Amino acid sequence: MAKKLYLIKEGEISLKGGNRSLFEKRLRHNIKDKLGEFNPIFSKQKGRIYLHLDENADEKKVFKALSTTFGITGFAKAYECKKDLDEIIRTAEKVLNENPFSATGTFKIDARREDKSFPMSSYDISVMLAKTVHEMFPDLSVDLKNPDNTLCIEVRQSVYIYTNDNKGPGGLPVQTAGRAMLLLSGGIDSPVAAIRAAKRGVKVDCIYFHAYPYTSDEALEKVKTLASIIAPYLGGTRLYVVPFTDGQLRIKKYSYPDETTLMFRASMMQTAERIAKSKKAIAIVTGEALSQVASQTLEAMNFTDSMTDLLVIRPLVGMDKEEIIKTAKEIGTYETSILPYEDCCVIFSPKHPITHPDKETSKKHYRALEMDEEIAKAIEKAEVFYFNAMGDLEG
Ligand code: ATP
Ligand code: MG
């Protein structure tokens, strides 16, 4: 009898040399983190991972898990059967009953014979299964170049048959490239920056600076919602909510009006650095894009970089807003990001912010603000929320 399983295609991992098994182990671990309740068991054959789950595993959950796990380029629900012609045909019928083709249009059989001892060639297999498809969907014709429907069959140790090949997010498994702290605001950009960093294997936790009551409870809720949406891509994430009202008020009171944003950004960097170091994170990620706003000029970024000796990565640096929005829509954060609760109240934003600060002068001004105590207090009062790898808030 045919057995259900999930076939997973890995992308860049397969190009890894000596470290390949470490990347694969991490990928399996990350999948297990999401689907542990269904008792996952993995097996491997050349370029494919086979994931076996409990019979009654929730397919929606499996889809969500696999489509958000970096390191996977594609996946499909498949049926495995013996290398027996009758069984192959019966299994193909079962697959097509569960995932029917469109009634009209075209189809293709995509047959792969990895086991060269199997007596039929991939052409023979295709002809045999095309007959099955014709019987079930008499109005479909064959199109090998641009088919509307595809039935895939792979003959390996067993035979694997599937129709829907889903796209995975690509990239490399999270936690293969060290840890970073993301500055997460309620805007469009920073959740996208998180995804971009995670896609290259970085394990990302988030920090949000909350200036209650100048920033509302709704603004905080919005940030929590964003964290829960990106958490599956990040393989789970901590959200540190740092109360920064006193810090903001101090900056507002003592800094030059055109420098308030810059000074706030400097103190965010320093706060993030301290939290990062206590958690063994070695980089800070922000959603800045070059020249998007006054504080994102080369000079301003150079100044904020000088506030920390951690690596600061800005994955969106060369992206237009349109491109960022496109990704935000794909990952599902856009609708939340555009909700109208501002993450930073207008009273803290200068009318004419400085765009080309002199690094040494601004550093001197920042030192004069003596922010250390406010930063230490804020970190002490920070609240932590943990969103697990399926995006659920724990604890
Ligand atoms: P976003 O759309 O992500 O809010 P933005 O274009 O509005 O970005 P800024 O508000 O200047 O730009 O913020 C630039 C970056 O600084 C953000 O992408 C985020 O990484 C960080 N940031 C800004 N405000 C906060 C905050 N309140 N808490 C944490 N990080 C913040
Ligand atoms: Mg913002």
Coordinates of C-alpha atoms and ligand atoms in Angstrom, one line a residue:
M1 CA 0.0 0.0 0.0
A2 CA 1.2 3.5 -0.8
K3 CA 2.6 5.5 2.1
K4 CA 2.3 9.3 2.4
L5 CA 5.4 11.3 2.9
Y6 CA 6.8 14.7 2.1
L7 CA 9.6 15.1 -0.3
I8 CA 12.0 18.0 0.3
K9 CA 14.4 19.5 -2.1
E10 CA 17.4 21.3 -0.7
G11 CA 19.1 24.0 -2.7
E12 CA 22.3 25.7 -1.8
I13 CA 23.1 23.1 0.9
S14 CA 23.8 20.5 -1.8
L15 CA 26.6 22.8 -3.0
K16 CA 28.3 22.7 0.4
G17 CA 31.5 20.7 0.6
G18 CA 32.8 19.3 3.9
N19 CA 30.2 21.2 6.0
R20 CA 27.3 19.8 4.2
S21 CA 26.3 17.3 6.9
L22 CA 26.2 20.1 9.5
F23 CA 23.8 22.2 7.3
E24 CA 21.6 19.1 6.7
K25 CA 21.5 18.3 10.4
R26 CA 20.5 21.8 11.2
L27 CA 17.8 21.7 8.5
R28 CA 16.3 18.6 10.0
H29 CA 16.5 20.0 13.4
N30 CA 14.7 23.2 12.3
I31 CA 11.9 21.1 10.7
K32 CA 11.6 19.0 13.8
D33 CA 11.2 22.2 15.8
K34 CA 8.1 23.0 13.9
L35 CA 6.6 19.5 13.4
G36 CA 7.8 17.6 16.4
E37 CA 4.2 16.8 17.5
F38 CA 3.8 14.6 14.4
N39 CA 6.9 12.5 15.2
P40 CA 9.0 13.4 12.1
I41 CA 11.4 10.8 10.8
F42 CA 13.8 11.7 8.0
S43 CA 15.5 9.6 5.3
K44 CA 17.8 10.7 2.6
Q45 CA 18.6 9.9 -1.0
K46 CA 20.7 11.9 -3.4
G47 CA 19.5 15.5 -3.3
R48 CA 16.2 14.7 -1.6
I49 CA 15.1 14.5 2.0
Y50 CA 12.0 12.3 2.8
L51 CA 10.0 13.4 5.7
H52 CA 7.7 10.8 7.3
L53 CA 5.0 12.1 9.7
D54 CA 2.1 10.6 11.6
E55 CA -0.7 9.5 9.4
N56 CA -3.0 12.2 10.7
A57 CA -0.5 15.1 10.6
D58 CA -2.3 18.4 9.9
E59 CA -1.4 19.2 6.2
K60 CA -1.9 22.9 6.7
K61 CA 0.6 23.0 9.5
V62 CA 3.0 21.0 7.5
F63 CA 2.7 23.4 4.5
K64 CA 3.2 26.4 6.8
A65 CA 6.3 24.8 8.3
L66 CA 8.0 23.8 5.1
S67 CA 7.2 26.9 3.2
T68 CA 8.9 29.0 5.9
T69 CA 12.0 26.9 6.5
F70 CA 15.1 28.3 4.9
G71 CA 17.3 25.7 3.2
I72 CA 14.3 24.2 1.4
T73 CA 13.9 25.1 -2.3
G74 CA 10.8 23.0 -2.9
F75 CA 8.6 20.4 -1.3
A76 CA 5.7 18.1 -2.2
K77 CA 3.3 15.8 -0.6
A78 CA 4.1 12.5 -2.2
Y79 CA 3.1 8.8 -2.1
E80 CA 5.7 6.1 -1.9
C81 CA 5.1 2.7 -3.4
K82 CA 6.9 -0.5 -4.4
K83 CA 8.5 -0.8 -7.8
D84 CA 5.6 -2.7 -9.1
L85 CA 3.7 -1.6 -12.2
D86 CA 0.2 -2.2 -10.9
E87 CA 1.1 -0.4 -7.6
I88 CA 2.6 2.5 -9.5
I89 CA -0.6 3.0 -11.5
R90 CA -2.8 2.6 -8.5
T91 CA -0.7 5.1 -6.6
A92 CA -0.8 7.6 -9.4
E93 CA -4.6 7.3 -9.4
K94 CA -4.7 8.0 -5.7
V95 CA -2.4 11.0 -6.1
L96 CA -4.7 12.4 -8.9
N97 CA -7.8 11.7 -6.9
E98 CA -6.5 13.7 -4.0
N99 CA -5.1 16.5 -6.1
P100 CA -7.1 16.5 -9.3
F101 CA -5.8 18.1 -12.5
S102 CA -7.8 20.9 -14.1
A103 CA -10.5 19.4 -16.4
T104 CA -9.2 21.1 -19.5
G105 CA -5.8 22.2 -20.7
T106 CA -2.5 20.3 -20.8
F107 CA -0.4 18.0 -18.8
K108 CA 3.0 16.4 -18.6
I109 CA 4.5 13.4 -16.9
D110 CA 7.8 14.2 -15.3
A111 CA 9.6 10.9 -14.8
R112 CA 13.0 10.4 -13.3
R113 CA 14.7 7.0 -13.1
E114 CA 17.5 7.2 -10.6
D115 CA 17.5 3.4 -10.2
K116 CA 18.9 2.2 -13.5
S117 CA 18.1 -1.4 -12.8
F118 CA 14.4 -0.6 -13.1
P119 CA 13.4 -2.3 -16.4
M120 CA 11.4 0.6 -17.8
S121 CA 13.0 3.8 -19.2
S122 CA 11.7 7.2 -18.0
Y123 CA 10.1 7.5 -21.5
D124 CA 8.3 4.1 -21.0
I125 CA 7.1 5.2 -17.5
S126 CA 5.8 8.5 -18.9
V127 CA 3.8 6.7 -21.7
M128 CA 2.3 4.3 -19.1
L129 CA 1.2 7.1 -16.7
A130 CA 0.0 9.3 -19.6
K131 CA -2.5 6.6 -20.3
T132 CA -3.7 6.7 -16.7
V133 CA -4.1 10.5 -16.9
H134 CA -6.0 10.2 -20.2
E135 CA -8.4 7.8 -18.7
M136 CA -9.1 10.0 -15.7
F137 CA -9.0 13.4 -17.6
P138 CA -10.0 12.6 -21.2
D139 CA -10.0 16.3 -22.2
L140 CA -6.4 17.0 -21.3
S141 CA -3.7 16.9 -24.0
V142 CA 0.1 16.6 -23.6
D143 CA 2.4 19.6 -23.5
L144 CA 5.9 18.9 -22.6
K145 CA 7.1 22.6 -22.6
N146 CA 4.4 24.6 -20.7
P147 CA 2.0 22.1 -19.1
D148 CA -0.9 23.3 -16.9
N149 CA -0.5 20.2 -14.8
T150 CA 2.4 17.9 -14.0
L151 CA 2.5 14.5 -12.5
C152 CA 6.0 13.7 -11.1
I153 CA 7.4 10.2 -10.6
E154 CA 10.8 9.3 -9.2
V155 CA 12.1 5.8 -9.3
R156 CA 14.7 5.4 -6.6
Q157 CA 14.9 2.8 -3.7
S158 CA 11.1 3.1 -3.9
V159 CA 8.9 4.9 -6.2
Y160 CA 7.6 8.4 -5.3
I161 CA 4.7 10.1 -7.0
Y162 CA 3.4 13.6 -6.5
T163 CA 1.7 16.5 -8.3
N164 CA 2.0 19.7 -6.5
D165 CA 5.6 20.9 -6.3
N166 CA 5.5 23.8 -3.8
K167 CA 8.2 26.5 -3.7
G168 CA 10.3 26.7 -0.6
P169 CA 11.9 29.9 0.6
G170 CA 15.5 28.8 -0.5
G171 CA 18.5 30.1 1.4
L172 CA 20.3 28.3 4.2
P173 CA 19.0 26.9 7.5
V174 CA 18.8 29.4 10.3
Q175 CA 21.4 29.0 13.0
T176 CA 24.2 28.1 10.6
A177 CA 25.6 31.6 10.5
G178 CA 25.6 32.9 14.1
R179 CA 23.2 35.2 16.0
A180 CA 22.0 38.7 15.5
M181 CA 19.7 41.3 17.1
L182 CA 17.2 42.9 14.8
L183 CA 15.9 46.4 15.5
L184 CA 12.2 45.7 14.8
S185 CA 9.9 48.7 14.4
G186 CA 6.3 48.6 13.4
G187 CA 7.1 49.6 9.9
I188 CA 7.4 47.8 6.6
D189 CA 11.1 47.6 6.4
S190 CA 12.5 45.9 9.4
P191 CA 10.5 42.6 9.2
V192 CA 11.8 42.2 5.6
A193 CA 15.3 42.9 6.9
A194 CA 14.8 40.1 9.4
I195 CA 13.8 37.6 6.7
R196 CA 16.7 38.6 4.5
A197 CA 19.2 38.0 7.3
A198 CA 17.6 34.7 8.3
K199 CA 17.7 33.5 4.7
R200 CA 21.5 33.5 4.9
G201 CA 21.4 31.3 8.1
V202 CA 21.5 34.0 10.8
K203 CA 19.5 33.3 13.9
V204 CA 17.6 36.6 14.6
D205 CA 16.1 37.9 17.8
C206 CA 14.2 41.2 17.9
I207 CA 14.4 44.4 19.9
Y208 CA 11.6 47.0 20.0
F209 CA 12.0 50.4 21.7
H210 CA 8.7 51.4 23.2
A211 CA 8.0 54.9 24.3
Y212 CA 4.7 54.5 26.2
P213 CA 2.4 56.6 26.2
Y214 CA 3.9 58.4 23.3
T215 CA 3.8 55.2 21.4
S216 CA 0.5 53.4 22.1
D217 CA -0.3 49.9 23.3
E218 CA -1.6 49.2 19.9
A219 CA 1.8 50.0 18.4
L220 CA 3.3 47.4 20.7
E221 CA 0.6 44.8 19.8
K222 CA 1.4 45.5 16.1
V223 CA 5.1 44.8 16.7
K224 CA 4.2 41.5 18.5
T225 CA 2.0 40.5 15.6
L226 CA 4.9 41.2 13.2
A227 CA 7.2 39.1 15.4
S228 CA 4.7 36.2 15.3
I229 CA 4.4 36.4 11.5
I230 CA 8.2 36.4 10.9
A231 CA 8.9 33.9 13.7
P232 CA 8.5 30.8 11.5
Y233 CA 11.1 32.1 9.1
L234 CA 13.4 32.9 12.0
G235 CA 12.9 29.4 13.5
G236 CA 11.4 31.1 16.5
T237 CA 12.4 34.5 17.9
R238 CA 12.6 36.4 21.1
L239 CA 11.2 39.9 21.2
Y240 CA 12.8 42.3 23.7
V241 CA 10.5 45.2 24.4
V242 CA 12.7 48.0 25.8
P243 CA 10.8 50.8 27.6
F244 CA 12.6 53.9 26.3
T245 CA 10.3 56.8 27.2
D246 CA 12.7 58.3 29.8
G247 CA 15.6 57.9 27.3
Q248 CA 13.6 59.6 24.6
L249 CA 12.6 62.5 26.9
R250 CA 16.3 63.0 27.9
I251 CA 17.3 63.1 24.3
K252 CA 14.5 65.5 23.5
K253 CA 15.5 67.8 26.4
Y254 CA 19.3 67.9 25.9
S255 CA 20.1 67.3 22.3
Y256 CA 20.3 69.8 19.4
P257 CA 16.8 69.7 17.8
D258 CA 18.1 68.7 14.4
E259 CA 20.0 65.8 16.0
T260 CA 17.3 64.1 18.1
T261 CA 16.7 61.3 15.6
L262 CA 20.4 60.7 15.3
M263 CA 20.9 60.6 19.0
F264 CA 17.9 58.2 19.4
R265 CA 19.5 55.9 16.8
A266 CA 22.8 56.1 18.6
S267 CA 21.2 55.0 21.9
M268 CA 19.3 52.2 20.1
M269 CA 22.6 50.9 18.8
Q270 CA 24.2 51.0 22.2
T271 CA 21.2 49.3 23.9
A272 CA 21.0 46.7 21.2
E273 CA 24.7 46.0 21.6
R274 CA 24.4 45.3 25.3
I275 CA 21.5 43.0 24.9
A276 CA 23.3 41.3 21.9
K277 CA 26.4 40.7 23.8
S278 CA 24.6 39.3 26.8
K279 CA 23.0 36.8 24.4
K280 CA 26.2 36.0 22.4
A281 CA 24.8 37.7 19.3
I282 CA 27.6 39.1 17.1
A283 CA 25.7 41.5 14.8
I284 CA 22.9 44.1 14.7
V285 CA 20.4 44.1 11.8
T286 CA 18.3 47.1 10.8
G287 CA 15.7 47.8 8.2
E288 CA 17.5 50.9 6.8
A289 CA 17.8 51.5 3.1
L290 CA 20.3 54.0 1.7
S291 CA 18.8 57.5 1.5
Q292 CA 15.3 56.5 2.3
V293 CA 15.0 59.1 5.1
A294 CA 17.3 61.7 6.7
S295 CA 18.8 59.2 9.2
Q296 CA 19.7 56.8 6.4
T297 CA 22.3 58.7 4.6
L298 CA 25.9 57.3 4.4
E299 CA 27.0 59.9 7.0
A300 CA 24.2 59.1 9.4
M301 CA 24.7 55.4 9.1
N302 CA 28.5 55.8 9.5
F303 CA 27.8 57.7 12.7
T304 CA 25.4 55.1 14.1
D305 CA 27.8 52.3 13.2
S306 CA 30.5 54.1 15.3
M307 CA 28.3 53.5 18.4
T308 CA 28.9 49.8 18.4
D309 CA 31.8 47.5 17.7
L310 CA 29.4 44.8 16.6
L311 CA 28.9 44.2 12.9
V312 CA 25.8 46.2 11.7
I313 CA 24.1 44.6 8.7
R314 CA 21.5 46.4 6.6
P315 CA 20.1 43.8 4.2
L316 CA 17.8 46.3 2.5
V317 CA 20.5 48.9 1.8
G318 CA 20.2 48.7 -2.0
M319 CA 16.5 48.0 -2.2
D320 CA 13.7 50.4 -3.4
K321 CA 10.6 50.8 -1.3
E322 CA 8.6 49.0 -4.1
E323 CA 10.9 45.9 -3.8
I324 CA 10.7 45.9 0.0
I325 CA 6.9 46.1 -0.2
K326 CA 6.8 43.2 -2.6
T327 CA 8.7 41.0 -0.2
A328 CA 6.6 42.3 2.8
K329 CA 3.5 41.1 0.9
E330 CA 5.0 37.7 0.1
I331 CA 5.9 37.1 3.7
G332 CA 2.6 38.4 5.0
T333 CA 3.8 41.3 7.1
Y334 CA 2.6 44.2 4.8
E335 CA -1.0 44.4 6.0
T336 CA 0.1 44.6 9.6
S337 CA 2.9 47.0 8.9
I338 CA 0.6 49.6 7.3
L339 CA -1.8 49.7 10.3
P340 CA -1.9 53.3 11.4
Y341 CA -0.2 53.1 14.8
E342 CA 3.0 55.0 14.4
D343 CA 6.1 53.5 16.0
C344 CA 7.6 56.8 16.9
C345 CA 5.6 59.8 18.0
V346 CA 6.0 63.0 16.0
I347 CA 7.0 64.9 19.1
F348 CA 10.3 63.2 19.0
S349 CA 11.0 63.8 15.3
P350 CA 12.7 67.0 14.4
K351 CA 11.2 69.2 11.7
H352 CA 14.5 69.6 9.9
P353 CA 16.7 66.6 10.8
I354 CA 20.4 66.8 10.0
T355 CA 21.2 64.7 6.9
H356 CA 25.0 64.9 6.7
P357 CA 26.2 64.8 10.2
D358 CA 29.9 65.1 11.0
K359 CA 30.8 61.9 12.8
E360 CA 33.2 63.3 15.4
T361 CA 30.9 66.3 16.2
S362 CA 27.8 64.1 16.6
K363 CA 29.8 61.6 18.8
K364 CA 30.8 64.5 21.1
H365 CA 27.2 65.6 21.3
Y366 CA 26.1 62.1 22.1
R367 CA 28.6 61.6 24.8
A368 CA 27.4 64.9 26.4
L369 CA 24.0 63.4 26.8
E370 CA 25.3 60.8 29.2
M371 CA 22.8 58.1 28.3
D372 CA 24.4 55.2 30.1
E373 CA 22.1 55.2 33.1
E374 CA 18.9 55.5 31.0
I375 CA 20.1 52.6 28.9
A376 CA 20.9 50.4 31.9
K377 CA 17.5 51.2 33.4
A378 CA 15.7 50.5 30.2
I379 CA 17.5 47.1 29.7
E380 CA 16.6 46.1 33.3
K381 CA 12.9 46.8 32.7
A382 CA 12.8 45.2 29.3
E383 CA 10.2 42.5 28.8
V384 CA 10.8 39.4 26.7
F385 CA 8.3 37.5 24.6
Y386 CA 9.1 34.2 22.9
F387 CA 7.4 33.3 19.6
N388 CA 8.1 29.7 18.7
A389 CA 9.0 28.3 15.3
M390 CA 5.3 28.1 14.3
G391 CA 4.8 31.7 15.4
D392 CA 2.9 31.1 18.6
L393 CA 3.6 33.2 21.7
E394 CA 4.8 30.9 24.5
G395 CA 4.8 31.3 28.2
Ligands
ATP1 P1 10.6 50.7 9.2 O1 9.6 50.7 8.1 O2 11.2 49.4 9.5 O3 10.0 51.3 10.4 P2 11.6 53.2 8.4 O4 11.8 53.4 7.0 O5 10.4 53.8 9.0 O6 11.7 51.7 8.7 P3 13.2 54.4 10.5 O7 12.0 54.7 11.4 O8 14.1 55.5 10.3 O9 12.9 53.8 9.1 O10 13.9 53.2 11.1 C1 15.0 52.6 10.5 C2 15.3 51.3 11.2 O11 15.6 51.6 12.6 C3 14.1 50.4 11.2 O12 14.0 49.6 10.0 C4 14.4 49.6 12.4 O13 15.4 48.6 12.1 C5 15.0 50.6 13.4 N1 13.9 51.2 14.3 C6 13.3 52.3 14.1 N2 12.4 52.5 15.2 C7 12.6 51.5 16.0 C8 12.0 51.1 17.3 N3 11.0 51.9 17.9 N4 12.4 50.0 17.8 C9 13.3 49.2 17.2 N5 13.9 49.5 16.1 C10 13.5 50.6 15.5
MG2 MG 9.9 53.0 11.3

